[in-house]
mmCIF file of C-alpha atoms in Angstrom:
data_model
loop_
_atom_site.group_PDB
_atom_site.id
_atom_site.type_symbol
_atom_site.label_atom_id
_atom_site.label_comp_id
_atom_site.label_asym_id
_atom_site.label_seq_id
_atom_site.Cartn_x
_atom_site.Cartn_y
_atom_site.Cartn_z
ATOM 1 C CA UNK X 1 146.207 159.290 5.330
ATOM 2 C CA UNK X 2 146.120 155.405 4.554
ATOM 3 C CA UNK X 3 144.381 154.276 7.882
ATOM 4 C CA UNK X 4 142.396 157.317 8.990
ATOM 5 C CA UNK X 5 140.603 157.357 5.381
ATOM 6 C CA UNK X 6 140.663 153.718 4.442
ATOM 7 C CA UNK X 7 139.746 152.254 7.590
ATOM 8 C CA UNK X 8 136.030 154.017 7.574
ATOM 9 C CA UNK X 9 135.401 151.855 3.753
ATOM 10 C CA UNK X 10 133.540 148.530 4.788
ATOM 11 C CA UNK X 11 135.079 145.145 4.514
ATOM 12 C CA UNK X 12 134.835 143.298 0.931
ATOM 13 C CA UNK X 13 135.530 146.463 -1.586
ATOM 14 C CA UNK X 14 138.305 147.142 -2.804
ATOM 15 C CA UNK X 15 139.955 150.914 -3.129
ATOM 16 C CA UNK X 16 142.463 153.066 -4.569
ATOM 17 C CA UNK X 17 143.782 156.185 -3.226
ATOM 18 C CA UNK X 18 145.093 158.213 -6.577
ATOM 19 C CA UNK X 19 147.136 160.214 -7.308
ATOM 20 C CA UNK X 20 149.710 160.665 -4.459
ATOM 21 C CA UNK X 21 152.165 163.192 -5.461
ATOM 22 C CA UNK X 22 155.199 161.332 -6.136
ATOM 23 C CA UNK X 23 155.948 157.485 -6.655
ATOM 24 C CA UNK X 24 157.722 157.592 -2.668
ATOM 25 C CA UNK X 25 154.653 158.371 -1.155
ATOM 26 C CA UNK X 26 152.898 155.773 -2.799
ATOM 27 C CA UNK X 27 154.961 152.915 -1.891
ATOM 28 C CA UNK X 28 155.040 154.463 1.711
ATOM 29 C CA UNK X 29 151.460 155.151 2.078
ATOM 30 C CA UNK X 30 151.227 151.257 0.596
ATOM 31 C CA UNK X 31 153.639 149.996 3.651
ATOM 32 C CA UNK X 32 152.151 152.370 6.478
ATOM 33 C CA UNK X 33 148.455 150.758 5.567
ATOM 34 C CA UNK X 34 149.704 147.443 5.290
ATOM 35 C CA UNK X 35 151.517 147.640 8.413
ATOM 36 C CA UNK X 36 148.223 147.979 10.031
ATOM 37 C CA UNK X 37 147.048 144.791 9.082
ATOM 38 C CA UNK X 38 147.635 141.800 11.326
ATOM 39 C CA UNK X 39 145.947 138.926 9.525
ATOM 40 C CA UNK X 40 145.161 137.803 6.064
ATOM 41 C CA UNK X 41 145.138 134.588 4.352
ATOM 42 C CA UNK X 42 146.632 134.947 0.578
ATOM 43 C CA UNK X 43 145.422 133.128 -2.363
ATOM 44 C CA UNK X 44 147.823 131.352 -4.278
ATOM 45 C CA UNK X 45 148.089 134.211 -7.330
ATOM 46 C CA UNK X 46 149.326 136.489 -4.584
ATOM 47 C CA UNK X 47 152.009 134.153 -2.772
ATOM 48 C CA UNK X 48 153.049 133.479 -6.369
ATOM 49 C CA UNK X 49 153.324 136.797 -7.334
ATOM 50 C CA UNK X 50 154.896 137.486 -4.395
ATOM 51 C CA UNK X 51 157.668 134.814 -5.010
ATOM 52 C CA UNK X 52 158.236 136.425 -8.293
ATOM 53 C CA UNK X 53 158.540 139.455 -6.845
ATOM 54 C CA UNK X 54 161.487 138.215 -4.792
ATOM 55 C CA UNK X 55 163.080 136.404 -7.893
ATOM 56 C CA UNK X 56 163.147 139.028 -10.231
ATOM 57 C CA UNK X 57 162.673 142.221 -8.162
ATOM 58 C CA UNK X 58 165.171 141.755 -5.079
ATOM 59 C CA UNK X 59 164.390 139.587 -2.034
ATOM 60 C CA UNK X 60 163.804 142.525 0.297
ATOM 61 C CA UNK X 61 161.698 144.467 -1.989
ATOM 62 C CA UNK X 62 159.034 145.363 0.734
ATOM 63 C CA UNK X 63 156.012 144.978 -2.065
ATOM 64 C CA UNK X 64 156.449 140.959 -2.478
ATOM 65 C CA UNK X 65 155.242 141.405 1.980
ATOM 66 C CA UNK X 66 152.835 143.646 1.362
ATOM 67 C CA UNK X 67 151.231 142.226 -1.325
ATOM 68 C CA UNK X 68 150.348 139.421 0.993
ATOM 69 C CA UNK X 69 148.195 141.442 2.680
ATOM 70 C CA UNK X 70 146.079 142.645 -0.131
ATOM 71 C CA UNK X 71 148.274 145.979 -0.654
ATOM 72 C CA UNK X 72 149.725 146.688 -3.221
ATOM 73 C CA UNK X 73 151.239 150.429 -5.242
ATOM 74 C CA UNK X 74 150.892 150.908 -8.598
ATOM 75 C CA UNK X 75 153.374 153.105 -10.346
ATOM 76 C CA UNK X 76 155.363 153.598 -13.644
ATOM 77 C CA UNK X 77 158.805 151.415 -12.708
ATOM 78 C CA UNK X 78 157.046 148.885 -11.753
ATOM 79 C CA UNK X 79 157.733 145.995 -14.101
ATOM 80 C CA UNK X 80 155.308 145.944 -16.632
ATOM 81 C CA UNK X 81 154.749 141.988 -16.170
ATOM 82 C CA UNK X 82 154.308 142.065 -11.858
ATOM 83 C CA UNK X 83 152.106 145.721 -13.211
ATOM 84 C CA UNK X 84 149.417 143.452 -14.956
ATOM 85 C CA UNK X 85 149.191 140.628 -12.241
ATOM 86 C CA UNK X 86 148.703 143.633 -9.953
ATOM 87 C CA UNK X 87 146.050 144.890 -11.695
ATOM 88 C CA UNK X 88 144.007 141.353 -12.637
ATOM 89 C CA UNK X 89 145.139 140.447 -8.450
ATOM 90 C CA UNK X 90 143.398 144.043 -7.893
ATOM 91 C CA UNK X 91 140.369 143.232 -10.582
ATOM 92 C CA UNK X 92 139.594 139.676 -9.101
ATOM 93 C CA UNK X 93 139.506 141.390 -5.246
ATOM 94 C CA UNK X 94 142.859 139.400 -4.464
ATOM 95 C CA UNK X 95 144.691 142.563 -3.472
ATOM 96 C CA UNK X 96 141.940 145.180 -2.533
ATOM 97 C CA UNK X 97 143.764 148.413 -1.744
ATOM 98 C CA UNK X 98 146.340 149.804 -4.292
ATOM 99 C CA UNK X 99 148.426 153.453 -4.106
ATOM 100 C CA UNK X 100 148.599 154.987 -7.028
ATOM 101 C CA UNK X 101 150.559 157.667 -9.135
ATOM 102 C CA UNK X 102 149.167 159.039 -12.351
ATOM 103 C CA UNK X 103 149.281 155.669 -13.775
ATOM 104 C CA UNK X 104 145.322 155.237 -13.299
ATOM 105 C CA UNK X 105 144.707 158.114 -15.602
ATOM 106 C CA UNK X 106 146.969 156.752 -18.063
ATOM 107 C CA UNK X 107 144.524 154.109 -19.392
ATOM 108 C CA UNK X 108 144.447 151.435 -17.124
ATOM 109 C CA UNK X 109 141.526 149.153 -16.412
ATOM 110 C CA UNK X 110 141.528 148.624 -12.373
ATOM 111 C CA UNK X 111 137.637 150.026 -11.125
ATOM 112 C CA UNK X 112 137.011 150.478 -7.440
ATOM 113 C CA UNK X 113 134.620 150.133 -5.408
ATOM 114 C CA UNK X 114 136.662 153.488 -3.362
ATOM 115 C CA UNK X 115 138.684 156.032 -4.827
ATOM 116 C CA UNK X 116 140.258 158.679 -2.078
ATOM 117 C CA UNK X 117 141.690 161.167 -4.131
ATOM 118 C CA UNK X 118 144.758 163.401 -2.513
ATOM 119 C CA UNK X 119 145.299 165.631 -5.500
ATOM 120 C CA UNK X 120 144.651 166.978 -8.784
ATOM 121 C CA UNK X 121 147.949 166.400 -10.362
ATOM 122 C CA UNK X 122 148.622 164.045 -13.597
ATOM 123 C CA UNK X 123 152.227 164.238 -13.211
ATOM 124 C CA UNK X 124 153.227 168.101 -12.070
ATOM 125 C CA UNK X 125 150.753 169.658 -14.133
ATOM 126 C CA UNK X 126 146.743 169.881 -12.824
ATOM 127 C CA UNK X 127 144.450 167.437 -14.413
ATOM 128 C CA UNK X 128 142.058 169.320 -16.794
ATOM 129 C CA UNK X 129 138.026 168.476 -16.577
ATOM 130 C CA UNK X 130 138.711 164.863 -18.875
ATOM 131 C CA UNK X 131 141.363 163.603 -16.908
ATOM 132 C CA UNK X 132 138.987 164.190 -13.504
ATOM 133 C CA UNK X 133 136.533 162.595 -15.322
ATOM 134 C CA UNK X 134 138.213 159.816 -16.540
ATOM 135 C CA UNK X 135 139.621 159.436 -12.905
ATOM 136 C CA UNK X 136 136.737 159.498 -10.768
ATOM 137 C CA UNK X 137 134.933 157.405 -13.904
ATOM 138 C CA UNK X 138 137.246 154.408 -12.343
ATOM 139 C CA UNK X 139 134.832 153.662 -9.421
ATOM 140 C CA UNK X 140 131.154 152.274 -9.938
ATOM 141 C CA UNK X 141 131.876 150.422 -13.310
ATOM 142 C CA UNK X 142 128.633 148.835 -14.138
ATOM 143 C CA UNK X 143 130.026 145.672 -15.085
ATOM 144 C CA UNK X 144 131.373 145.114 -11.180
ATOM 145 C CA UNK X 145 128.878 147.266 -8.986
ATOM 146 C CA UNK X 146 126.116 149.635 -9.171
ATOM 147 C CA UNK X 147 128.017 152.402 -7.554
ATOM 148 C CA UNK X 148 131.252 153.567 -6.313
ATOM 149 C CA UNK X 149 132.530 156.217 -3.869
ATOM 150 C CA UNK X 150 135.186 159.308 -5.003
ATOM 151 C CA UNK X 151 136.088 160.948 -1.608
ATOM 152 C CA UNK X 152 138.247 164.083 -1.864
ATOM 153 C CA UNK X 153 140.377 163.660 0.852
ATOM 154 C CA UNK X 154 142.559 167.412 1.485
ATOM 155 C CA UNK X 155 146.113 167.138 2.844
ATOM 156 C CA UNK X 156 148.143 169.669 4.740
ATOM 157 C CA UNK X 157 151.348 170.252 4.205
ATOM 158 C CA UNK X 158 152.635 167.828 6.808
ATOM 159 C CA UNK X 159 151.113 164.767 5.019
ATOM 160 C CA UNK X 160 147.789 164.995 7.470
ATOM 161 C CA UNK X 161 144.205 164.444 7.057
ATOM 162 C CA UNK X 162 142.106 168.159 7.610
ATOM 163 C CA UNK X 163 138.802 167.344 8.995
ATOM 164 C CA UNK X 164 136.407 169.193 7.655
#
């Protein structure tokens, strides 16, 4: 899914694809994607926040490399303190593509220019009508851009794309 759906969204905005269906798949939707990028020059919040990552996280925790490349996951364990810099890395366009559990309904503040959504689960219950709301309310914030883009993206059983 990451590079078939992302890879059509133009240069510049920023996306989230929410919610995957467990916390596994996001982190290795987040690798696969960034494992398709060969070149990016980090700003220093990111290669600090990837540093941290190493200190306090573990030094092989794949998310302090990824990160580099402007991909990032966002889900529950996540420390809450590398959670936030995430999310202001994610709100100043530092990291523009982020995987996501539930944890975007939950509250928090990251808007999108993108927002490929895989499923209608908060958790393993079905979102009701607010919680889609609230979801797909994450892209087109007026205070960052005009509009935004919600793409329903349907997955078979074997973790493909259907074209429809």
């Amino acid at each position: 899914l990451g590079g078939q759906a992302i890879n059509r969204i133009e240069s510049g905005e920023t996306s989230s694809v929410h919610p995957l269906r467990a916390r596994e798949i996001a982190k290795a939707l987040a690798r696969s994607y960034a494992d398709t990028i060969y070149s990016t020059v980090p700003d220093q919040e990111v290669l600090a926040l990837s540093r941290d990552i190493k200190q306090e996280v573990h030094g092989d925790y794949f998310l302090a490399e990824i990160i580099t490349k402007g991909v990032a996951y966002h889900i529950g364990y996540l420390p809450s303190a590398i959670r936030m810099r995430i999310e202001e890395l994610f709100r100043k366009g530092s990291i523009t593509t982020i995987f996501c559990t539930s944890t975007l309904v939950e509250g928090v503040n990251m808007p999108a220019d993108n927002l490929f959504i895989t499923n209608y689960k908060k958790g393993y219950a079905y979102m009701d009508a607010v919680d889609f709301r609230n979801l797909i309310g994450r892209v087109g914030r007026i205070e960052y851009n005009l509009y935004g883009n919600a793409f329903l993206v349907s997955v078979n059983e074997k973790g493909t794309v259907k074209q429809k």
